[in-house]
mmCIF file of C-alpha atoms in Angstrom:
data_model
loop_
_atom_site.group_PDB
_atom_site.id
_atom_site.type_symbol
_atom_site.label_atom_id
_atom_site.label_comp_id
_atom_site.label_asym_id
_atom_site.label_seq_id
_atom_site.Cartn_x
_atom_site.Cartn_y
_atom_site.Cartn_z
ATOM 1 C CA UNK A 1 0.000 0.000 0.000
ATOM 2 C CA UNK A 2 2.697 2.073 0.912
ATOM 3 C CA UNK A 3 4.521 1.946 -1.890
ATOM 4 C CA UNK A 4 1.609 2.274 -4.454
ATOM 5 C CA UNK A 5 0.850 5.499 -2.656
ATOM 6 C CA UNK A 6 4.492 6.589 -3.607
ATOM 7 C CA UNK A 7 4.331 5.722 -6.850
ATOM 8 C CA UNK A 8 0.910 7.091 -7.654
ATOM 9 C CA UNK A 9 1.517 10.390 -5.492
ATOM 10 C CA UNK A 10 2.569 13.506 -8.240
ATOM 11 C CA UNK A 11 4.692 15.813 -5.732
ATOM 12 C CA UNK A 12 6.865 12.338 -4.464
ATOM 13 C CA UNK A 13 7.493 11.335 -8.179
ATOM 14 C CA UNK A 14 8.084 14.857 -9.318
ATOM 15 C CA UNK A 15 10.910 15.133 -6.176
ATOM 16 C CA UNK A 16 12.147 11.615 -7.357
ATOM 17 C CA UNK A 17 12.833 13.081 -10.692
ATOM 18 C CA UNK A 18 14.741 16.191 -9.349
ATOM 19 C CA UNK A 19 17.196 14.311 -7.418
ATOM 20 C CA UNK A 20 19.961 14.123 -9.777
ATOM 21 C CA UNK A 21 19.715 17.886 -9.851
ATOM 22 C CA UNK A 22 19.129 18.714 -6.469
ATOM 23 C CA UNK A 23 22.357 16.301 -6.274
ATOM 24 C CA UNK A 24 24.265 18.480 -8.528
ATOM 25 C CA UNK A 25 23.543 21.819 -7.235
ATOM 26 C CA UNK A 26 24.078 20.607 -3.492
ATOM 27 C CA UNK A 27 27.919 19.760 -4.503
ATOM 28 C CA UNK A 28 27.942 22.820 -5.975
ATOM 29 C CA UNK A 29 27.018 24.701 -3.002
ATOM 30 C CA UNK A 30 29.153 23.428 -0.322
ATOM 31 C CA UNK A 31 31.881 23.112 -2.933
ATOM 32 C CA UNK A 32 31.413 27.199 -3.484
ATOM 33 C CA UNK A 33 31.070 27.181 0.580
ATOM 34 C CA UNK A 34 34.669 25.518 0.972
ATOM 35 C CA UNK A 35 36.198 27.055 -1.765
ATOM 36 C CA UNK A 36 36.467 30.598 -2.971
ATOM 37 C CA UNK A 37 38.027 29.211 -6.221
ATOM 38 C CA UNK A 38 35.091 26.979 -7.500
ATOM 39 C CA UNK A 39 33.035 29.903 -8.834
ATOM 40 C CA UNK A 40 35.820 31.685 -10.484
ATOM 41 C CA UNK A 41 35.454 32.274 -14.419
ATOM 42 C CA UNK A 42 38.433 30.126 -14.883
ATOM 43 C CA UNK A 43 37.588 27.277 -12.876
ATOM 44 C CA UNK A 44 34.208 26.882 -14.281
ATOM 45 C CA UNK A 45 36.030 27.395 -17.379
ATOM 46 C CA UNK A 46 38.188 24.333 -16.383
ATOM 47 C CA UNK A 47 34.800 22.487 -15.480
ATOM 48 C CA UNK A 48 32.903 22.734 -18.884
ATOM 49 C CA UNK A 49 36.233 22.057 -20.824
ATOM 50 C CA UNK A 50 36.512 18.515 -18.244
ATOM 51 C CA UNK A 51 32.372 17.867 -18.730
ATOM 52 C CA UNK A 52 32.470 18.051 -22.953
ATOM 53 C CA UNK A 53 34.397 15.063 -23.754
ATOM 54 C CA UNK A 54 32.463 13.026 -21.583
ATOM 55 C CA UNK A 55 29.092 14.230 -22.001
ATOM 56 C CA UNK A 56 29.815 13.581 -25.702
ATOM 57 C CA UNK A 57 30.678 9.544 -24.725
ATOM 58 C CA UNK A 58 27.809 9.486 -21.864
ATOM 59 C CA UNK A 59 25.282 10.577 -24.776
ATOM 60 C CA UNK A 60 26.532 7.430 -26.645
ATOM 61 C CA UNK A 61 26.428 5.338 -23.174
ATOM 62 C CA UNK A 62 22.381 6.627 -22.968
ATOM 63 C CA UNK A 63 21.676 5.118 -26.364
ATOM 64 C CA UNK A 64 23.227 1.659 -24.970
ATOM 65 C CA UNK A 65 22.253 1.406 -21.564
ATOM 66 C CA UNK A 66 18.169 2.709 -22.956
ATOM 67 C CA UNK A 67 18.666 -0.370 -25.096
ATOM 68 C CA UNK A 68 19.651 -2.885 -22.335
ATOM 69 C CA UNK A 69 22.950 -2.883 -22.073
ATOM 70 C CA UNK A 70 26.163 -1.119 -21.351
ATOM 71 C CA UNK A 71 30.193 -0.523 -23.316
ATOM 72 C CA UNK A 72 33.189 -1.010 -21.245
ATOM 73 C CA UNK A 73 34.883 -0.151 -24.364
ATOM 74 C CA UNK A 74 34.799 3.641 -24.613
ATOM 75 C CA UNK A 75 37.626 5.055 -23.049
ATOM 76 C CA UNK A 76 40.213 2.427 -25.236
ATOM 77 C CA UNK A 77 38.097 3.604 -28.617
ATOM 78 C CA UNK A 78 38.418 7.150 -26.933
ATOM 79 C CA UNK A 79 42.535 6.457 -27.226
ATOM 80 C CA UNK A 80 42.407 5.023 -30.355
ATOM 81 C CA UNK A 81 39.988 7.768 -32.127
ATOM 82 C CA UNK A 82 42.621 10.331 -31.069
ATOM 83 C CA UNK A 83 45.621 8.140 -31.912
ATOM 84 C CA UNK A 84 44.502 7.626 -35.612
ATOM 85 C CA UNK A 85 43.348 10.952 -36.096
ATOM 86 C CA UNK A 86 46.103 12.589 -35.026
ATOM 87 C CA UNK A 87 48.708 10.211 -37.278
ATOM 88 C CA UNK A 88 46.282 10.955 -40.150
ATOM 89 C CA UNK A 89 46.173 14.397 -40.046
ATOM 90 C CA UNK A 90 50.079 14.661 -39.945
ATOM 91 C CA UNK A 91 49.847 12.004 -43.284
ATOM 92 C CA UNK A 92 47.078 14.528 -45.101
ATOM 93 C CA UNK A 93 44.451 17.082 -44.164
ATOM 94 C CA UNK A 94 43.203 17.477 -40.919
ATOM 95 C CA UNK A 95 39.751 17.618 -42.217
ATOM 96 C CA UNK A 96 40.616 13.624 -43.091
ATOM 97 C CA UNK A 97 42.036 12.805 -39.524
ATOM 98 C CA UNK A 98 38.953 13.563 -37.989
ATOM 99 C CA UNK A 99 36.785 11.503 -40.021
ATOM 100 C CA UNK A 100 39.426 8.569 -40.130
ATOM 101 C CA UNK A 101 39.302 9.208 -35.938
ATOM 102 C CA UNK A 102 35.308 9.250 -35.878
ATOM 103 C CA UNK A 103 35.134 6.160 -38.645
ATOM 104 C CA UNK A 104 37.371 4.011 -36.443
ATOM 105 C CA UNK A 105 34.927 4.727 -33.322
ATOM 106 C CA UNK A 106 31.953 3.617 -35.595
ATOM 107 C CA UNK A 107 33.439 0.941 -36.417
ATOM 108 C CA UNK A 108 34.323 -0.499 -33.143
ATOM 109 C CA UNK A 109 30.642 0.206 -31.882
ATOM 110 C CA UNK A 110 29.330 -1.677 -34.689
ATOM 111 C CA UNK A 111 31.829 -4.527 -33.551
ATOM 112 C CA UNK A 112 30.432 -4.686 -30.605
ATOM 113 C CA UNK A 113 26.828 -4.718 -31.790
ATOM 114 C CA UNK A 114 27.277 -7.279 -34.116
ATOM 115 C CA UNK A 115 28.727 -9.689 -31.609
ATOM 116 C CA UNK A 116 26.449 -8.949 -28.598
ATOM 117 C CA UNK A 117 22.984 -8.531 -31.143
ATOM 118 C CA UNK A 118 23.660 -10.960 -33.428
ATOM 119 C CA UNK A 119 25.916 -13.553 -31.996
ATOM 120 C CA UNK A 120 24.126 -12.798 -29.012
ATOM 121 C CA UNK A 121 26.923 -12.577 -26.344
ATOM 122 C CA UNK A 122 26.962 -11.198 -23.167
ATOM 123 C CA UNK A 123 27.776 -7.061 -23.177
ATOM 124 C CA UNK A 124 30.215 -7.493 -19.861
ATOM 125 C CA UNK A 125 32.190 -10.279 -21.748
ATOM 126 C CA UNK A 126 31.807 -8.795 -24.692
ATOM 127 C CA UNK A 127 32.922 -4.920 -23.995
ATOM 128 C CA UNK A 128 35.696 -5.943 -21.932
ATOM 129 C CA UNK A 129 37.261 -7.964 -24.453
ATOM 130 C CA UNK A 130 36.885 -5.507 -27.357
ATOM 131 C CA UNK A 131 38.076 -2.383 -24.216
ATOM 132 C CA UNK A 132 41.664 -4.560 -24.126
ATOM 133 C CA UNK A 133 41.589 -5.587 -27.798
ATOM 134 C CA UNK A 134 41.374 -1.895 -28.593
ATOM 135 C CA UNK A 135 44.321 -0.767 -25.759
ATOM 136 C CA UNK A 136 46.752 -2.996 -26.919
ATOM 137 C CA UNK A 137 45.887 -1.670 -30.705
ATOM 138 C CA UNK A 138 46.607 2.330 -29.827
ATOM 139 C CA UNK A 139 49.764 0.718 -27.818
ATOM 140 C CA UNK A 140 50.604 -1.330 -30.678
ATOM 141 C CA UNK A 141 50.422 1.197 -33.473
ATOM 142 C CA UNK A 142 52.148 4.339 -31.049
ATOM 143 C CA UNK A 143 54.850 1.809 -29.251
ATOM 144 C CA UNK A 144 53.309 3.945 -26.484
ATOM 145 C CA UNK A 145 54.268 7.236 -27.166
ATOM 146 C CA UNK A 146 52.200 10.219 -27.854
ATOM 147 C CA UNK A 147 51.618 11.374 -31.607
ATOM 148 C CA UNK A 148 52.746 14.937 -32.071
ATOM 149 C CA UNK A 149 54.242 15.348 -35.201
ATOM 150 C CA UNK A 150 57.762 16.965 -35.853
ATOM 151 C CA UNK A 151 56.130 20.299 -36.056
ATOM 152 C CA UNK A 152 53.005 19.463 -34.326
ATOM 153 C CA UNK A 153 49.243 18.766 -35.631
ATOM 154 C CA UNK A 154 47.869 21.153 -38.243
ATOM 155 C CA UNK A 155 46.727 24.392 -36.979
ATOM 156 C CA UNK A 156 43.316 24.567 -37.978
ATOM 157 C CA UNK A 157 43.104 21.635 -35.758
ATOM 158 C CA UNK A 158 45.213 23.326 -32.848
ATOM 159 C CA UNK A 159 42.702 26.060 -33.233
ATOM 160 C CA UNK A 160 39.171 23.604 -32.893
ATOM 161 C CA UNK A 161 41.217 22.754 -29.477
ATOM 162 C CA UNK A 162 41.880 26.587 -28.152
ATOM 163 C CA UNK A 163 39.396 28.729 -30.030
ATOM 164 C CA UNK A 164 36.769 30.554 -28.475
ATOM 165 C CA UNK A 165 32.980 31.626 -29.964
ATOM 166 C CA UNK A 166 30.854 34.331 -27.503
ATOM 167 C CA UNK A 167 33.615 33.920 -25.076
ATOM 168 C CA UNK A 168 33.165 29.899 -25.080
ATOM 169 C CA UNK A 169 35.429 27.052 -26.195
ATOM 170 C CA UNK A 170 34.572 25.395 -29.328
ATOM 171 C CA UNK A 171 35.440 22.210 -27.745
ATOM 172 C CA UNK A 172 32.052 23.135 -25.120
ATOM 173 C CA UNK A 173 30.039 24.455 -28.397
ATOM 174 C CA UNK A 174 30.158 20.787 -30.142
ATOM 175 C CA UNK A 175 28.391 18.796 -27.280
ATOM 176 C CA UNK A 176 25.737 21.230 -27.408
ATOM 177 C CA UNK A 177 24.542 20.750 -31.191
ATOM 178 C CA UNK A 178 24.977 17.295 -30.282
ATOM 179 C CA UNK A 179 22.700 16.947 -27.588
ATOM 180 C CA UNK A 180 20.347 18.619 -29.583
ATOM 181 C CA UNK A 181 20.334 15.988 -32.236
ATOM 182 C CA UNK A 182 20.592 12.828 -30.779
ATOM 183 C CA UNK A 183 17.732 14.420 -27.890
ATOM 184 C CA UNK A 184 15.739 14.713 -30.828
ATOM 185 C CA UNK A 185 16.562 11.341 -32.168
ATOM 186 C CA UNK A 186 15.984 9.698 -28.742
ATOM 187 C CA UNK A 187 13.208 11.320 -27.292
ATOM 188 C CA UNK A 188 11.145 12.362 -30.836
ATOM 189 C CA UNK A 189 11.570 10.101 -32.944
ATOM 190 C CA UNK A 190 10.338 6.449 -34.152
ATOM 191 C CA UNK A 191 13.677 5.372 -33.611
ATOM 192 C CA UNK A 192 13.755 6.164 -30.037
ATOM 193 C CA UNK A 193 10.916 4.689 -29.413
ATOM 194 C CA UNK A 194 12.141 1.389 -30.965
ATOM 195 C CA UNK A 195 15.843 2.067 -28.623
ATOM 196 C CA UNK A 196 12.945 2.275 -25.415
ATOM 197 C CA UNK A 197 11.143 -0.729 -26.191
ATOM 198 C CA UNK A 198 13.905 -2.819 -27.028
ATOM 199 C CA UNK A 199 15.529 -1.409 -24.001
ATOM 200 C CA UNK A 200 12.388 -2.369 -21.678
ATOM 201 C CA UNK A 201 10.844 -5.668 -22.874
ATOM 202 C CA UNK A 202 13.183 -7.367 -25.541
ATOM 203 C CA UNK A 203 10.853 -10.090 -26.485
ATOM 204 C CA UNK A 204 7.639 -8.157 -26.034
ATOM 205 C CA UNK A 205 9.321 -5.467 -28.668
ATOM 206 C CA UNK A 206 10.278 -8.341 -31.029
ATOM 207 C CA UNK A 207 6.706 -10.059 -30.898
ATOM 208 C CA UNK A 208 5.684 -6.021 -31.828
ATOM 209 C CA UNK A 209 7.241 -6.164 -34.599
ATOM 210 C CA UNK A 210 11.022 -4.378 -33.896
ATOM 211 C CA UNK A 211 13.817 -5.486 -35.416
ATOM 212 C CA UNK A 212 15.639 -5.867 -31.576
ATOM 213 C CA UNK A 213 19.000 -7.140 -33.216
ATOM 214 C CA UNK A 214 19.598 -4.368 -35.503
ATOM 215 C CA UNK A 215 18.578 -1.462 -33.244
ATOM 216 C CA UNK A 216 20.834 -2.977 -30.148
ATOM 217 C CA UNK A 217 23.600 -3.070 -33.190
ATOM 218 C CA UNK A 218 22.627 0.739 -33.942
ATOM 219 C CA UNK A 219 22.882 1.979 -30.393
ATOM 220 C CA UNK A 220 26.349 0.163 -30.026
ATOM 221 C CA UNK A 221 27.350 1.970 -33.367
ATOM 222 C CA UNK A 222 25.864 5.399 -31.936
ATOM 223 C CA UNK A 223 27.795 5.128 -28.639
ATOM 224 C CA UNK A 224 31.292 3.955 -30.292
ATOM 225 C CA UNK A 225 30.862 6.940 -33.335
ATOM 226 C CA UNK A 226 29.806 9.465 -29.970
ATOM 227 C CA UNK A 227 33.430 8.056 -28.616
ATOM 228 C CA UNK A 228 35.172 8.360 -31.761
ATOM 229 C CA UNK A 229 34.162 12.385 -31.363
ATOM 230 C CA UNK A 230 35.172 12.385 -28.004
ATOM 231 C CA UNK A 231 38.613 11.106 -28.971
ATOM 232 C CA UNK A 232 39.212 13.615 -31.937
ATOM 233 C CA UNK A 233 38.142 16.539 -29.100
ATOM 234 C CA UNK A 234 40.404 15.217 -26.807
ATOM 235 C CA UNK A 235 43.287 14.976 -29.254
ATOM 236 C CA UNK A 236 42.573 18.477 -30.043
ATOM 237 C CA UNK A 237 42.439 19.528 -26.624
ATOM 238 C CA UNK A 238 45.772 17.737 -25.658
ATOM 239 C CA UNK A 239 46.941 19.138 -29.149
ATOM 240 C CA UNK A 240 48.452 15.179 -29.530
ATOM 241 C CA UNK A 241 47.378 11.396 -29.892
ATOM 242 C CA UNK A 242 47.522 10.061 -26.654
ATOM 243 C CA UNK A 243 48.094 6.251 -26.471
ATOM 244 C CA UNK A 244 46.610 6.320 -22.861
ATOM 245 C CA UNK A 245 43.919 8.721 -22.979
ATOM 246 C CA UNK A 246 40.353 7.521 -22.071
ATOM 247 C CA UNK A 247 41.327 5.867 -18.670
ATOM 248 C CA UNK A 248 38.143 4.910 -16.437
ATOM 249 C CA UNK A 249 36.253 7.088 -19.073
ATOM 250 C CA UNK A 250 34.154 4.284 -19.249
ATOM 251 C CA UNK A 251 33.158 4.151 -15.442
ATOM 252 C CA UNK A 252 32.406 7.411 -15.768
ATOM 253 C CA UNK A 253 30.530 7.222 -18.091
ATOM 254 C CA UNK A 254 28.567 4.665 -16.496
ATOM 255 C CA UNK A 255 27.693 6.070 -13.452
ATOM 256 C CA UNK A 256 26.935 9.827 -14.786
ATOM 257 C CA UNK A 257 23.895 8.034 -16.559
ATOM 258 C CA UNK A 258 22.599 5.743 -14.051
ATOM 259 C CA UNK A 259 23.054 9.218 -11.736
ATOM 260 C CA UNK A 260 21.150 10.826 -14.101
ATOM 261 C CA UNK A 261 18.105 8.352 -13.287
ATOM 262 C CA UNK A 262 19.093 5.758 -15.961
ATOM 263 C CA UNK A 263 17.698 1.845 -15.308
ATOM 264 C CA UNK A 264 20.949 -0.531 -15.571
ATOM 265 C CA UNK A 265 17.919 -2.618 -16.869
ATOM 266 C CA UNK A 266 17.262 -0.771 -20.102
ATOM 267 C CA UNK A 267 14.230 0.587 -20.958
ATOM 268 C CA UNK A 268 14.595 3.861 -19.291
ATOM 269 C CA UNK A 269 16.581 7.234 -19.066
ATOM 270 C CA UNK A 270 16.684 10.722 -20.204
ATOM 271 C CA UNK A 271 19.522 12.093 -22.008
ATOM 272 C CA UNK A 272 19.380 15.825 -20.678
ATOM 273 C CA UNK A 273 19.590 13.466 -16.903
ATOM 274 C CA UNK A 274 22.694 12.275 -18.681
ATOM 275 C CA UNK A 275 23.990 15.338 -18.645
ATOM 276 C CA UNK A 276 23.275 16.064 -14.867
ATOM 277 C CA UNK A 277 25.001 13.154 -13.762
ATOM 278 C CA UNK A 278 28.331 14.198 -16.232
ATOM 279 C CA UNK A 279 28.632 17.601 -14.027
ATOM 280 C CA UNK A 280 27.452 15.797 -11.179
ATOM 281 C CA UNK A 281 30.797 13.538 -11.742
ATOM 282 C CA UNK A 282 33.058 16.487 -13.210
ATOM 283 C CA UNK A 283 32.155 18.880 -10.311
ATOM 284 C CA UNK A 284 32.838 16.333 -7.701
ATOM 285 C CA UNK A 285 36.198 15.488 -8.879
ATOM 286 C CA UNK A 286 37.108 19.336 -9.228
ATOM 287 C CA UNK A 287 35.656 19.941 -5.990
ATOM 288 C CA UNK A 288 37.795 17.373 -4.540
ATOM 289 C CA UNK A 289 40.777 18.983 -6.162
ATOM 290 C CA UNK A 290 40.459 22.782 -4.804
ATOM 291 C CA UNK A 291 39.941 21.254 -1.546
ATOM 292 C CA UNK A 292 43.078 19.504 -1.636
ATOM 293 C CA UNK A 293 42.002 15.780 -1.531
ATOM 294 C CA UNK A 294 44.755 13.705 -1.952
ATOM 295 C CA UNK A 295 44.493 11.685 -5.923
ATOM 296 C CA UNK A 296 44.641 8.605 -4.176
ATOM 297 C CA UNK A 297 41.234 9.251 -1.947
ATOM 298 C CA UNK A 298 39.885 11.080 -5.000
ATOM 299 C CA UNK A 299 39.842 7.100 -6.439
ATOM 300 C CA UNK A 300 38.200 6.015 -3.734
ATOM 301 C CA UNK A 301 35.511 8.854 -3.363
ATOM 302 C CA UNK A 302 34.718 8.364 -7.282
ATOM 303 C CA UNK A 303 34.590 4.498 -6.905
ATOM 304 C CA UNK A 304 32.043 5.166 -3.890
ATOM 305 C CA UNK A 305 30.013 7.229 -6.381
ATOM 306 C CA UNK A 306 29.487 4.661 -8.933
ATOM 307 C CA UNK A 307 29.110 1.846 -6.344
ATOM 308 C CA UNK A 308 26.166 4.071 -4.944
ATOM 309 C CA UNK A 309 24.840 4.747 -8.141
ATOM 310 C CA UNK A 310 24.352 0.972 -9.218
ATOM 311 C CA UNK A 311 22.906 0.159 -5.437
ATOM 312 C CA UNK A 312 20.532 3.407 -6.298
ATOM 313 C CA UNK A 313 19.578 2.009 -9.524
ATOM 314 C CA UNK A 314 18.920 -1.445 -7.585
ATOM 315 C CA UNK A 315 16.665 -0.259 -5.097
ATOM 316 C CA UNK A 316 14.516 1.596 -7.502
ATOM 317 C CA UNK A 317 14.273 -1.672 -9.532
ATOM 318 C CA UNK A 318 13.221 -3.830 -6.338
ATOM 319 C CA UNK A 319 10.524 -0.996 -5.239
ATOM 320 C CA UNK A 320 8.438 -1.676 -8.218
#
């Protein structure tokens, strides 16, 4: 009884929706109460730079956990998406190293669908095997070192990476027209509809008529070409290839959209909630910097984060 009051009661449900934010803006508060550096221009500067690569790879993440499942992969195709487009720009034009650096990131995704749709293997087992497949790739084809270039990457590129529009990095600029397209495609479209059902009933959507397999395979491709982005903006931000970049971007990841209200169970999440749990996950780890936290409990504090994300995500699962 008690529970079917909760659930049916408007103000409680409304609440349960604004939790990620509350979440976000109570960090920010004690964080501006501790520190007289958080709300400077340059730290929040520093803050929307840190959110933009990986709100970019959580918006891919959405599309895959909606669906069912979830891509340990991310942060190795983040390394290699830099990696290659970095090498190809210093071969040719830039313009050609980022799509060779986006094209690679597709193409891992749709790996990844193809096995775990179509060959039907598990996403753990499957993601994790592709996330070290991919690692040992970027370390293969760099020997480990960064790619830089005798004279450095092109310009233009340098510029993507530093340049400013209204007073605003381009690097923040991207993730915006981004979100705006793949909101629409999630939330307004057929398509989305198809990622949601899949997501929440795979059998039930089949017997309906979706073709489960090849939108499970789509939102795989989605989240790997949304990495593949994220690897070309971190290249540019870095100015370099970076063999190791993309380290626990994948955790991240993770827990910024089950914080943003995400079901580990598919079949539910918002992408601008997404978003919320990104900042939520980028302001915590800068708070935990001005206030002097030592890297080593920073670890921990983050692990505790995503720990109590997936418990969150367990209890609302069991109250319904």
């Amino acid at each position: 009884m008690g529970h079917a009051t909760q659930a049916s009661n408007p103000v409680l449900r409304a609440l349960r929706d604004q939790v990620p934010l509350l979440a976000l803006v109570t960090v920010c508060v004690v964080t501006a109460l501790l520190s007289d550096r958080f709300l400077s221009p340059i730290n929040l500067n520093n803050i929307l730079l840190q959110a933009c690569v990986m709100a970019v790879i959580a918006m891919g993440m959405t599309f895959v956990v909606i669906s069912g499942g979830f891509d340990l992969s991310v942060g190795s195709t983040v390394a290699l998406s830099g990696t290659v487009a970095a090498w190809v720009m210093l071969e040719s034009h830039w313009s050609l190293g980022v799509a060779a650096g986006i094209a690679v990131g597709a193409v891992v995704g749709w790996v990844n669908g193809l096995i775990i749709a179509r060959l039907r293997v598990n996403p753990f087992i499957t993601t994790l095997g592709t996330m070290v497949v991919v690692r040992g790739i970027v370390l293969l084809i760099t020997d480990g070192r960064p790619i830089v270039g005798d004279s450095g990457l092109p310009d233009a590129f340098i510029e993507f990476g530093r340049g400013r529009l209204l007073g605003v990095h381009l690097l923040v600029w991207l993730p915006v027209v981004l979100f705006a397209v793949f909101w629409w495609l999630l939330h307004l479209t057929a398509y989305g509809k198809r990622v949601f059902a899949t997501g929440g009933n795979r059998e039930a959507a089949f017997l309906a008529g979706i073709d489960v397999e090849r939108v499970t395979a789509s939102a795989y491709t989605w989240c790997g070409t949304l990495a593949g982005v994220a690897g070309v903006m971190l290249a540019a931000r870095l100015q370099s290839g970076q063999p190791t970049a993309g380290e626990f971007y994948e955790l991240t990841a993770i827990a910024a959209v089950v914080l943003g209200g995400a079901s580990l169970r598919g079949g539910e999440g918002k992408l601008h909630r997404s978003m919320i749990g990104v900042f939520i996950m980028v302001v915590l780890a800068n708070s935990l910097n001005l206030l002097n936290v030592h890297s080593y409990w920073q670890r921990i504090a983050i692990g505790l984060v995503i720990i109590a994300a997936a418990a969150a995500d367990q209890l609302k699962t069991r109250r319904r």
